[in-house]
Structures are given as structure tokens and as C-alpha cells.
């Protein structure tokens, strides 16, 4: 463990992953939501929930995240499949000749629109595609400034950032969103919850929706980039995943090679893709850089064992930085090397990782833990699996030769999945149907 004293507030850093369980079980004394509310409200421009005079609002918001788990995701996966295929048909399911693109831009253009359509639905009017492209450009301009907003730099000092944020507030105003069609149940439930809060300003409601858009996109797209890049760059990974897809999904050649047909995969099918999940876990291990902070709501004694403990004063913080775990050579041999099958063993998920001869309870934490765990973790994982299935079923991919793996963009360290510092050029084409 180590301590730091930024801005007059002690932060205790827990560096040993064997001690993580002792911190995690203190959720009632080490609060995440107040700290998160302060950051999110400042960044996205809404009144902090702690300042709202609406009884139970924060609890209702937290309960709504249950819609991002389990069987509640079944209809969402159907919508993702349909929206993804719609986006691919518009731009990519044309002639079968080789096409050249940049991988991050490819992932971003496909998934921004797919996620927006799935979460919020489609606005009326013929100008939707132009609007979504303008929205994507503004989103990335805002996201470039997000680390400074987290550092509480006033938005007025960040150039056009406030004007862009105001655009999103107007875009997500309740009266506009009510005209949109086929949004996911999670978003509809939030809209109904906010509509019942008469004292909540419309711009605050819009800012909450903007925050959810950021949460669903900002880390998902770089995660998809690293996953797809890892698989494309490793012929063994590509072959293993294609074989697993054939075995698990049992799709006919007609189903695989008909771009006019939506491909719907169930949670049960996606859950069986353990080799594919291993590639996702490995790419997240190599690319995530989150700092998880907890605020002590009272003087707290954290017991480590019968003879060891440490004290945290009310108002001070406890932090964990899982990237040090993810890159620990004692836990992960040759940790800087991508190994697509690192998290699979004998056809099942591998969960036995060790530190100091002891099995780790928490060995991979790309989505956080406990009360600060990303509520969209399961949706994000299914989304990555679904996208990889669709892309590998429909396309052949080749990374252009002579390129090295781009380094991580560390300007976003501490905020989740790090994007690449530069893009990767690649080629893709529709897979050809074998002759009958």
C-alpha cells in the first residue's frame, strides 16, 4: 500500500491484488456514488443528484441498471443485430472486392451509429444519417476534453466544449426524444422516471441521457478496436474463433453468406463462445487503465487479517489501479504479449491465476468492481461478441504489412479503455460463398 496527499486529501493506494477483497467488502463505508456524481454532473452539466430534492431518485436510477443484465438483454441483442446489419448494409455489404480502411475509424463509424440507434432509437426525418455523423464528430470533440473535465477544469476554459455540450442537451431534450422510435427499454424506463420528476429541469434530463451515451460509447469503441486488431493480427486466434463459431452457432452457409438477412444470436449462444471471450478479456487486460476511487463516509478500519489493518479517515479515499495487476508478470506470464487463449483452459473459462502462491479472487478488473463496476459490463461484452461474430461471418480481413502495434494513448489514463495513439490500415472484403 502507499499514500498520497493531493489537494489536502489522503488517498491510500492498495497495490497488492490479494488485498482487493478486503477493500471491496467495505462498500458500505467506502462510497463510490457520491464521488461519481460529483464528476459526472460537472462534466455533463446537470445538477448533482445529491443536490436534488427528489426523494429516491438516485436509488431508482441504480435500480434501472438491472435492465442491462440477464434476460432483460434478450430484446436488446435483437435490436443490436438489426441495427448493426442496417449500418453494415448502408456502407459495407456491397461488392466483394478488397476495400481499404483505417481500423479505428471503421469500428467507430459502425459502432457509434449502432449503439445510438439501439439505446435511443431513430429520430424521424430523412436527415438522420447526416445528423448522426455530425453528432459523432461533436462527440469526439467533447470526449477529447473529457480528461480535463474530470480534472475539474471549468468548461468555459475549454474552447467550444460548452457549446458542444449544449448541443447535446438540445439533442436529448425530452420533447425530442418522445418522437424517436425503437429505443431500448432501459432508456424508455429512464425517460419515464425523469418525466415523473416535475422539479427536474429538461436540460438536466437531457444531460443524464448524454452521460449515458458517453458511458456506452467512449470505452466500448476502443475496446472493440483492440479486440478486432488482436484477432486480425494473430492467424491462430482468427482460426480458433472461426472454428468455435462453426461448432457453437451451427449456421448454414446460406445463413452466413446472406447479407440481406439479419443474424440473431442468443445470449445462450454467445455465452458458449469461450475462446472469443478469452480474446476480449486479453485485449481488455492489455488496454484498460482505470483508477477506482472510494470515499470514506466515516472513519473506517479495514481489516486485512488477524494482525493487519489500516485506517481511513472520513473524507479520505481508497484507490485501486488494476492495470498494475493486469501487467504483473507473476500473475500473467509475459504480460506485454497478446495471447488470445490466455483466459481459456480445456474448453472452459480459465479462472485460476495466482500471486505469491495464492489464488486470486479478483484477477481481471477491466470494468471496475463492487458498487463502481460498470453497469453496462454484460451488454458491452455481448456487444463485442456479437460484432465479432457478424464481422467474421461476413468478411475476410488483412492487416496491411509493415505496421507495428500502436502504443496506447495515455492521455486518458485512469478513465477506462485507452485508444490507440495512431490508427491501423487494413483491408476487408465480403467472404465468398463456396460453390454448391
PDB file of N, CA and C in Angstrom, residues 102-185:
ATOM      1  N   UNK A 102      -9.157   2.433 -42.315  1.00  0.00           N
ATOM      2  CA  UNK A 102      -8.426   2.500 -41.052  1.00  0.00           C
ATOM      3  C   UNK A 102      -9.287   1.873 -39.968  1.00  0.00           C
ATOM      4  N   UNK A 103      -8.687   1.028 -39.158  1.00  0.00           N
ATOM      5  CA  UNK A 103      -9.456   0.157 -38.280  1.00  0.00           C
ATOM      6  C   UNK A 103     -10.228   0.919 -37.209  1.00  0.00           C
ATOM      7  N   UNK A 104      -9.604   1.907 -36.569  1.00  0.00           N
ATOM      8  CA  UNK A 104     -10.330   2.625 -35.512  1.00  0.00           C
ATOM      9  C   UNK A 104     -11.508   3.389 -36.107  1.00  0.00           C
ATOM     10  N   UNK A 105     -11.286   4.038 -37.247  1.00  0.00           N
ATOM     11  CA  UNK A 105     -12.368   4.754 -37.911  1.00  0.00           C
ATOM     12  C   UNK A 105     -13.471   3.786 -38.327  1.00  0.00           C
ATOM     13  N   UNK A 106     -13.103   2.615 -38.810  1.00  0.00           N
ATOM     14  CA  UNK A 106     -14.064   1.583 -39.201  1.00  0.00           C
ATOM     15  C   UNK A 106     -14.931   1.183 -38.005  1.00  0.00           C
ATOM     16  N   UNK A 107     -14.287   0.858 -36.880  1.00  0.00           N
ATOM     17  CA  UNK A 107     -15.028   0.456 -35.677  1.00  0.00           C
ATOM     18  C   UNK A 107     -15.901   1.595 -35.170  1.00  0.00           C
ATOM     19  N   UNK A 108     -15.344   2.798 -35.176  1.00  0.00           N
ATOM     20  CA  UNK A 108     -16.053   3.955 -34.641  1.00  0.00           C
ATOM     21  C   UNK A 108     -17.297   4.273 -35.461  1.00  0.00           C
ATOM     22  N   UNK A 109     -17.150   4.289 -36.781  1.00  0.00           N
ATOM     23  CA  UNK A 109     -18.285   4.661 -37.630  1.00  0.00           C
ATOM     24  C   UNK A 109     -19.411   3.643 -37.532  1.00  0.00           C
ATOM     25  N   UNK A 110     -19.060   2.368 -37.430  1.00  0.00           N
ATOM     26  CA  UNK A 110     -20.083   1.327 -37.325  1.00  0.00           C
ATOM     27  C   UNK A 110     -20.753   1.352 -35.958  1.00  0.00           C
ATOM     28  N   UNK A 111     -19.946   1.384 -34.903  1.00  0.00           N
ATOM     29  CA  UNK A 111     -20.497   1.174 -33.569  1.00  0.00           C
ATOM     30  C   UNK A 111     -21.137   2.419 -32.984  1.00  0.00           C
ATOM     31  N   UNK A 112     -20.680   3.611 -33.334  1.00  0.00           N
ATOM     32  CA  UNK A 112     -21.346   4.807 -32.815  1.00  0.00           C
ATOM     33  C   UNK A 112     -22.801   4.828 -33.262  1.00  0.00           C
ATOM     34  N   UNK A 113     -23.024   4.602 -34.550  1.00  0.00           N
ATOM     35  CA  UNK A 113     -24.396   4.616 -35.061  1.00  0.00           C
ATOM     36  C   UNK A 113     -25.200   3.439 -34.522  1.00  0.00           C
ATOM     37  N   UNK A 114     -24.600   2.256 -34.457  1.00  0.00           N
ATOM     38  CA  UNK A 114     -25.311   1.081 -33.944  1.00  0.00           C
ATOM     39  C   UNK A 114     -25.731   1.283 -32.496  1.00  0.00           C
ATOM     40  N   UNK A 115     -24.830   1.782 -31.670  1.00  0.00           N
ATOM     41  CA  UNK A 115     -25.141   1.990 -30.253  1.00  0.00           C
ATOM     42  C   UNK A 115     -26.187   3.080 -30.094  1.00  0.00           C
ATOM     43  N   UNK A 116     -26.054   4.178 -30.846  1.00  0.00           N
ATOM     44  CA  UNK A 116     -27.031   5.266 -30.740  1.00  0.00           C
ATOM     45  C   UNK A 116     -28.427   4.793 -31.132  1.00  0.00           C
ATOM     46  N   UNK A 117     -28.530   4.045 -32.233  1.00  0.00           N
ATOM     47  CA  UNK A 117     -29.828   3.523 -32.660  1.00  0.00           C
ATOM     48  C   UNK A 117     -30.412   2.568 -31.626  1.00  0.00           C
ATOM     49  N   UNK A 118     -29.575   1.723 -31.058  1.00  0.00           N
ATOM     50  CA  UNK A 118     -30.056   0.725 -30.107  1.00  0.00           C
ATOM     51  C   UNK A 118     -30.506   1.371 -28.812  1.00  0.00           C
ATOM     52  N   UNK A 119     -29.710   2.269 -28.286  1.00  0.00           N
ATOM     53  CA  UNK A 119     -30.023   2.860 -26.987  1.00  0.00           C
ATOM     54  C   UNK A 119     -31.190   3.831 -27.059  1.00  0.00           C
ATOM     55  N   UNK A 120     -31.165   4.716 -28.057  1.00  0.00           N
ATOM     56  CA  UNK A 120     -32.097   5.842 -28.049  1.00  0.00           C
ATOM     57  C   UNK A 120     -33.170   5.767 -29.125  1.00  0.00           C
ATOM     58  N   UNK A 121     -33.008   4.880 -30.100  1.00  0.00           N
ATOM     59  CA  UNK A 121     -33.990   4.793 -31.167  1.00  0.00           C
ATOM     60  C   UNK A 121     -33.654   5.737 -32.311  1.00  0.00           C
ATOM     61  N   UNK A 122     -34.517   5.740 -33.306  1.00  0.00           N
ATOM     62  CA  UNK A 122     -34.273   6.528 -34.517  1.00  0.00           C
ATOM     63  C   UNK A 122     -35.173   7.752 -34.545  1.00  0.00           C
ATOM     64  N   UNK A 123     -34.577   8.947 -34.653  1.00  0.00           N
ATOM     65  CA  UNK A 123     -35.401  10.151 -34.799  1.00  0.00           C
ATOM     66  C   UNK A 123     -36.125  10.145 -36.141  1.00  0.00           C
ATOM     67  N   UNK A 124     -37.270  10.834 -36.241  1.00  0.00           N
ATOM     68  CA  UNK A 124     -37.972  10.906 -37.523  1.00  0.00           C
ATOM     69  C   UNK A 124     -37.216  11.802 -38.503  1.00  0.00           C
ATOM     70  N   UNK A 125     -37.522  11.640 -39.774  1.00  0.00           N
ATOM     71  CA  UNK A 125     -36.920  12.512 -40.780  1.00  0.00           C
ATOM     72  C   UNK A 125     -35.860  11.810 -41.594  1.00  0.00           C
ATOM     73  N   UNK A 126     -35.653  12.341 -42.795  1.00  0.00           N
ATOM     74  CA  UNK A 126     -34.730  11.717 -43.743  1.00  0.00           C
ATOM     75  C   UNK A 126     -33.282  12.117 -43.513  1.00  0.00           C
ATOM     76  N   UNK A 127     -33.036  13.080 -42.631  1.00  0.00           N
ATOM     77  CA  UNK A 127     -31.675  13.590 -42.455  1.00  0.00           C
ATOM     78  C   UNK A 127     -30.914  12.861 -41.358  1.00  0.00           C
ATOM     79  N   UNK A 128     -31.432  11.717 -40.921  1.00  0.00           N
ATOM     80  CA  UNK A 128     -30.839  11.054 -39.754  1.00  0.00           C
ATOM     81  C   UNK A 128     -29.362  10.741 -39.953  1.00  0.00           C
ATOM     82  N   UNK A 129     -28.987  10.210 -41.104  1.00  0.00           N
ATOM     83  CA  UNK A 129     -27.591   9.781 -41.300  1.00  0.00           C
ATOM     84  C   UNK A 129     -26.636  10.965 -41.230  1.00  0.00           C
ATOM     85  N   UNK A 130     -27.014  12.077 -41.842  1.00  0.00           N
ATOM     86  CA  UNK A 130     -26.177  13.268 -41.740  1.00  0.00           C
ATOM     87  C   UNK A 130     -26.098  13.773 -40.318  1.00  0.00           C
ATOM     88  N   UNK A 131     -27.224  13.692 -39.610  1.00  0.00           N
ATOM     89  CA  UNK A 131     -27.248  14.142 -38.216  1.00  0.00           C
ATOM     90  C   UNK A 131     -26.343  13.280 -37.344  1.00  0.00           C
ATOM     91  N   UNK A 132     -26.362  11.955 -37.561  1.00  0.00           N
ATOM     92  CA  UNK A 132     -25.577  11.066 -36.703  1.00  0.00           C
ATOM     93  C   UNK A 132     -24.089  11.263 -36.960  1.00  0.00           C
ATOM     94  N   UNK A 133     -23.717  11.588 -38.198  1.00  0.00           N
ATOM     95  CA  UNK A 133     -22.301  11.847 -38.471  1.00  0.00           C
ATOM     96  C   UNK A 133     -21.838  13.137 -37.802  1.00  0.00           C
ATOM     97  N   UNK A 134     -22.677  14.169 -37.855  1.00  0.00           N
ATOM     98  CA  UNK A 134     -22.334  15.419 -37.168  1.00  0.00           C
ATOM     99  C   UNK A 134     -22.272  15.202 -35.664  1.00  0.00           C
ATOM    100  N   UNK A 135     -23.191  14.376 -35.163  1.00  0.00           N
ATOM    101  CA  UNK A 135     -23.206  14.068 -33.732  1.00  0.00           C
ATOM    102  C   UNK A 135     -21.929  13.332 -33.333  1.00  0.00           C
ATOM    103  N   UNK A 136     -21.491  12.418 -34.170  1.00  0.00           N
ATOM    104  CA  UNK A 136     -20.268  11.659 -33.877  1.00  0.00           C
ATOM    105  C   UNK A 136     -19.051  12.586 -33.827  1.00  0.00           C
ATOM    106  N   UNK A 137     -18.974  13.517 -34.751  1.00  0.00           N
ATOM    107  CA  UNK A 137     -17.852  14.463 -34.745  1.00  0.00           C
ATOM    108  C   UNK A 137     -17.863  15.312 -33.478  1.00  0.00           C
ATOM    109  N   UNK A 138     -19.037  15.797 -33.096  1.00  0.00           N
ATOM    110  CA  UNK A 138     -19.132  16.602 -31.874  1.00  0.00           C
ATOM    111  C   UNK A 138     -18.824  15.769 -30.639  1.00  0.00           C
ATOM    112  N   UNK A 139     -19.258  14.519 -30.655  1.00  0.00           N
ATOM    113  CA  UNK A 139     -18.996  13.647 -29.510  1.00  0.00           C
ATOM    114  C   UNK A 139     -17.496  13.522 -29.270  1.00  0.00           C
ATOM    115  N   UNK A 140     -16.734  13.307 -30.320  1.00  0.00           N
ATOM    116  CA  UNK A 140     -15.293  13.112 -30.153  1.00  0.00           C
ATOM    117  C   UNK A 140     -14.588  14.409 -29.767  1.00  0.00           C
ATOM    118  N   UNK A 141     -15.098  15.537 -30.228  1.00  0.00           N
ATOM    119  CA  UNK A 141     -14.528  16.811 -29.777  1.00  0.00           C
ATOM    120  C   UNK A 141     -14.750  16.988 -28.276  1.00  0.00           C
ATOM    121  N   UNK A 142     -15.942  16.636 -27.805  1.00  0.00           N
ATOM    122  CA  UNK A 142     -16.211  16.703 -26.367  1.00  0.00           C
ATOM    123  C   UNK A 142     -15.359  15.689 -25.614  1.00  0.00           C
ATOM    124  N   UNK A 143     -15.276  14.482 -26.152  1.00  0.00           N
ATOM    125  CA  UNK A 143     -14.538  13.418 -25.473  1.00  0.00           C
ATOM    126  C   UNK A 143     -13.051  13.746 -25.364  1.00  0.00           C
ATOM    127  N   UNK A 144     -12.508  14.460 -26.335  1.00  0.00           N
ATOM    128  CA  UNK A 144     -11.104  14.868 -26.257  1.00  0.00           C
ATOM    129  C   UNK A 144     -10.847  15.738 -25.030  1.00  0.00           C
ATOM    130  N   UNK A 145     -11.856  16.479 -24.614  1.00  0.00           N
ATOM    131  CA  UNK A 145     -11.721  17.367 -23.452  1.00  0.00           C
ATOM    132  C   UNK A 145     -12.123  16.698 -22.140  1.00  0.00           C
ATOM    133  N   UNK A 146     -12.641  15.475 -22.223  1.00  0.00           N
ATOM    134  CA  UNK A 146     -13.196  14.838 -21.030  1.00  0.00           C
ATOM    135  C   UNK A 146     -12.173  14.675 -19.908  1.00  0.00           C
ATOM    136  N   UNK A 147     -10.912  14.279 -20.184  1.00  0.00           N
ATOM    137  CA  UNK A 147      -9.952  14.184 -19.076  1.00  0.00           C
ATOM    138  C   UNK A 147      -9.788  15.497 -18.317  1.00  0.00           C
ATOM    139  N   UNK A 148      -9.877  16.624 -19.017  1.00  0.00           N
ATOM    140  CA  UNK A 148      -9.764  17.922 -18.346  1.00  0.00           C
ATOM    141  C   UNK A 148     -11.005  18.220 -17.516  1.00  0.00           C
ATOM    142  N   UNK A 149     -12.172  17.793 -17.985  1.00  0.00           N
ATOM    143  CA  UNK A 149     -13.392  17.972 -17.198  1.00  0.00           C
ATOM    144  C   UNK A 149     -13.344  17.129 -15.932  1.00  0.00           C
ATOM    145  N   UNK A 150     -12.819  15.908 -16.035  1.00  0.00           N
ATOM    146  CA  UNK A 150     -12.659  15.063 -14.849  1.00  0.00           C
ATOM    147  C   UNK A 150     -11.721  15.731 -13.852  1.00  0.00           C
ATOM    148  N   UNK A 151     -10.726  16.449 -14.367  1.00  0.00           N
ATOM    149  CA  UNK A 151      -9.802  17.191 -13.502  1.00  0.00           C
ATOM    150  C   UNK A 151     -10.412  18.496 -13.004  1.00  0.00           C
ATOM    151  N   UNK A 152     -11.700  18.716 -13.346  1.00  0.00           N
ATOM    152  CA  UNK A 152     -12.470  19.871 -12.886  1.00  0.00           C
ATOM    153  C   UNK A 152     -11.941  21.194 -13.443  1.00  0.00           C
ATOM    154  N   UNK A 153     -11.435  21.145 -14.658  1.00  0.00           N
ATOM    155  CA  UNK A 153     -11.139  22.385 -15.367  1.00  0.00           C
ATOM    156  C   UNK A 153     -12.472  22.981 -15.819  1.00  0.00           C
ATOM    157  N   UNK A 154     -12.770  24.234 -15.505  1.00  0.00           N
ATOM    158  CA  UNK A 154     -14.068  24.820 -15.884  1.00  0.00           C
ATOM    159  C   UNK A 154     -14.314  24.721 -17.383  1.00  0.00           C
ATOM    160  N   UNK A 155     -15.519  24.331 -17.741  1.00  0.00           N
ATOM    161  CA  UNK A 155     -15.835  24.086 -19.144  1.00  0.00           C
ATOM    162  C   UNK A 155     -15.682  25.351 -19.977  1.00  0.00           C
ATOM    163  N   UNK A 156     -15.852  26.516 -19.363  1.00  0.00           N
ATOM    164  CA  UNK A 156     -15.731  27.764 -20.117  1.00  0.00           C
ATOM    165  C   UNK A 156     -14.299  28.011 -20.601  1.00  0.00           C
ATOM    166  N   UNK A 157     -13.333  27.309 -20.001  1.00  0.00           N
ATOM    167  CA  UNK A 157     -11.932  27.468 -20.394  1.00  0.00           C
ATOM    168  C   UNK A 157     -11.515  26.477 -21.479  1.00  0.00           C
ATOM    169  N   UNK A 158     -12.443  25.660 -21.935  1.00  0.00           N
ATOM    170  CA  UNK A 158     -12.109  24.573 -22.862  1.00  0.00           C
ATOM    171  C   UNK A 158     -12.655  24.825 -24.261  1.00  0.00           C
ATOM    172  N   UNK A 159     -12.447  26.029 -24.754  1.00  0.00           N
ATOM    173  CA  UNK A 159     -12.814  26.348 -26.128  1.00  0.00           C
ATOM    174  C   UNK A 159     -14.298  26.172 -26.400  1.00  0.00           C
ATOM    175  N   UNK A 160     -14.612  25.361 -27.415  1.00  0.00           N
ATOM    176  CA  UNK A 160     -16.000  25.170 -27.841  1.00  0.00           C
ATOM    177  C   UNK A 160     -16.702  24.039 -27.094  1.00  0.00           C
ATOM    178  N   UNK A 161     -16.076  23.526 -26.040  1.00  0.00           N
ATOM    179  CA  UNK A 161     -16.634  22.358 -25.355  1.00  0.00           C
ATOM    180  C   UNK A 161     -18.013  22.634 -24.784  1.00  0.00           C
ATOM    181  N   UNK A 162     -18.205  23.810 -24.180  1.00  0.00           N
ATOM    182  CA  UNK A 162     -19.528  24.111 -23.612  1.00  0.00           C
ATOM    183  C   UNK A 162     -20.581  24.209 -24.713  1.00  0.00           C
ATOM    184  N   UNK A 163     -20.237  24.820 -25.836  1.00  0.00           N
ATOM    185  CA  UNK A 163     -21.198  24.916 -26.942  1.00  0.00           C
ATOM    186  C   UNK A 163     -21.564  23.529 -27.459  1.00  0.00           C
ATOM    187  N   UNK A 164     -20.586  22.633 -27.528  1.00  0.00           N
ATOM    188  CA  UNK A 164     -20.867  21.263 -27.965  1.00  0.00           C
ATOM    189  C   UNK A 164     -21.744  20.556 -26.944  1.00  0.00           C
ATOM    190  N   UNK A 165     -21.436  20.724 -25.661  1.00  0.00           N
ATOM    191  CA  UNK A 165     -22.266  20.106 -24.623  1.00  0.00           C
ATOM    192  C   UNK A 165     -23.693  20.625 -24.696  1.00  0.00           C
ATOM    193  N   UNK A 166     -23.853  21.913 -24.939  1.00  0.00           N
ATOM    194  CA  UNK A 166     -25.198  22.486 -25.069  1.00  0.00           C
ATOM    195  C   UNK A 166     -25.941  21.879 -26.260  1.00  0.00           C
ATOM    196  N   UNK A 167     -25.214  21.573 -27.343  1.00  0.00           N
ATOM    197  CA  UNK A 167     -25.842  20.910 -28.495  1.00  0.00           C
ATOM    198  C   UNK A 167     -26.435  19.566 -28.088  1.00  0.00           C
ATOM    199  N   UNK A 168     -25.674  18.807 -27.297  1.00  0.00           N
ATOM    200  CA  UNK A 168     -26.170  17.505 -26.856  1.00  0.00           C
ATOM    201  C   UNK A 168     -27.362  17.668 -25.923  1.00  0.00           C
ATOM    202  N   UNK A 169     -27.348  18.694 -25.091  1.00  0.00           N
ATOM    203  CA  UNK A 169     -28.510  18.939 -24.227  1.00  0.00           C
ATOM    204  C   UNK A 169     -29.753  19.191 -25.077  1.00  0.00           C
ATOM    205  N   UNK A 170     -29.610  19.949 -26.154  1.00  0.00           N
ATOM    206  CA  UNK A 170     -30.753  20.207 -27.032  1.00  0.00           C
ATOM    207  C   UNK A 170     -31.171  18.933 -27.767  1.00  0.00           C
ATOM    208  N   UNK A 171     -30.192  18.141 -28.161  1.00  0.00           N
ATOM    209  CA  UNK A 171     -30.485  16.914 -28.905  1.00  0.00           C
ATOM    210  C   UNK A 171     -31.303  15.941 -28.067  1.00  0.00           C
ATOM    211  N   UNK A 172     -31.003  15.860 -26.764  1.00  0.00           N
ATOM    212  CA  UNK A 172     -31.654  14.883 -25.898  1.00  0.00           C
ATOM    213  C   UNK A 172     -32.795  15.477 -25.061  1.00  0.00           C
ATOM    214  N   UNK A 173     -33.322  16.615 -25.454  1.00  0.00           N
ATOM    215  CA  UNK A 173     -34.460  17.169 -24.717  1.00  0.00           C
ATOM    216  C   UNK A 173     -35.636  16.195 -24.763  1.00  0.00           C
ATOM    217  N   UNK A 174     -36.399  16.077 -23.671  1.00  0.00           N
ATOM    218  CA  UNK A 174     -37.482  15.078 -23.605  1.00  0.00           C
ATOM    219  C   UNK A 174     -38.475  15.182 -24.748  1.00  0.00           C
ATOM    220  N   UNK A 175     -38.852  16.418 -25.130  1.00  0.00           N
ATOM    221  CA  UNK A 175     -39.857  16.561 -26.184  1.00  0.00           C
ATOM    222  C   UNK A 175     -39.360  16.038 -27.526  1.00  0.00           C
ATOM    223  N   UNK A 176     -38.050  16.042 -27.753  1.00  0.00           N
ATOM    224  CA  UNK A 176     -37.491  15.470 -28.983  1.00  0.00           C
ATOM    225  C   UNK A 176     -37.448  13.953 -28.891  1.00  0.00           C
ATOM    226  N   UNK A 177     -36.986  13.446 -27.754  1.00  0.00           N
ATOM    227  CA  UNK A 177     -36.797  12.001 -27.624  1.00  0.00           C
ATOM    228  C   UNK A 177     -38.112  11.234 -27.696  1.00  0.00           C
ATOM    229  N   UNK A 178     -39.212  11.870 -27.318  1.00  0.00           N
ATOM    230  CA  UNK A 178     -40.501  11.179 -27.353  1.00  0.00           C
ATOM    231  C   UNK A 178     -40.924  10.830 -28.776  1.00  0.00           C
ATOM    232  N   UNK A 179     -40.342  11.503 -29.759  1.00  0.00           N
ATOM    233  CA  UNK A 179     -40.688  11.225 -31.160  1.00  0.00           C
ATOM    234  C   UNK A 179     -39.808  10.145 -31.770  1.00  0.00           C
ATOM    235  N   UNK A 180     -38.810   9.671 -31.027  1.00  0.00           N
ATOM    236  CA  UNK A 180     -37.900   8.656 -31.551  1.00  0.00           C
ATOM    237  C   UNK A 180     -38.516   7.274 -31.400  1.00  0.00           C
ATOM    238  N   UNK A 181     -38.165   6.376 -32.310  1.00  0.00           N
ATOM    239  CA  UNK A 181     -38.788   5.050 -32.321  1.00  0.00           C
ATOM    240  C   UNK A 181     -37.771   3.957 -32.017  1.00  0.00           C
ATOM    241  N   UNK A 182     -38.237   2.942 -31.284  1.00  0.00           N
ATOM    242  CA  UNK A 182     -37.485   1.701 -31.050  1.00  0.00           C
ATOM    243  C   UNK A 182     -36.245   1.862 -30.177  1.00  0.00           C
ATOM    244  N   UNK A 183     -36.296   2.774 -29.212  1.00  0.00           N
ATOM    245  CA  UNK A 183     -35.226   2.842 -28.228  1.00  0.00           C
ATOM    246  C   UNK A 183     -35.314   1.667 -27.262  1.00  0.00           C
ATOM    247  N   UNK A 184     -34.206   1.346 -26.601  1.00  0.00           N
ATOM    248  CA  UNK A 184     -34.203   0.184 -25.720  1.00  0.00           C
ATOM    249  C   UNK A 184     -34.988   0.461 -24.439  1.00  0.00           C
ATOM    250  N   UNK A 185     -35.442  -0.599 -23.831  1.00  0.00           N
ATOM    251  CA  UNK A 185     -36.288  -0.499 -22.647  1.00  0.00           C
ATOM    252  C   UNK A 185     -35.594   0.277 -21.527  1.00  0.00           C
TER     253      UNK A 185
END
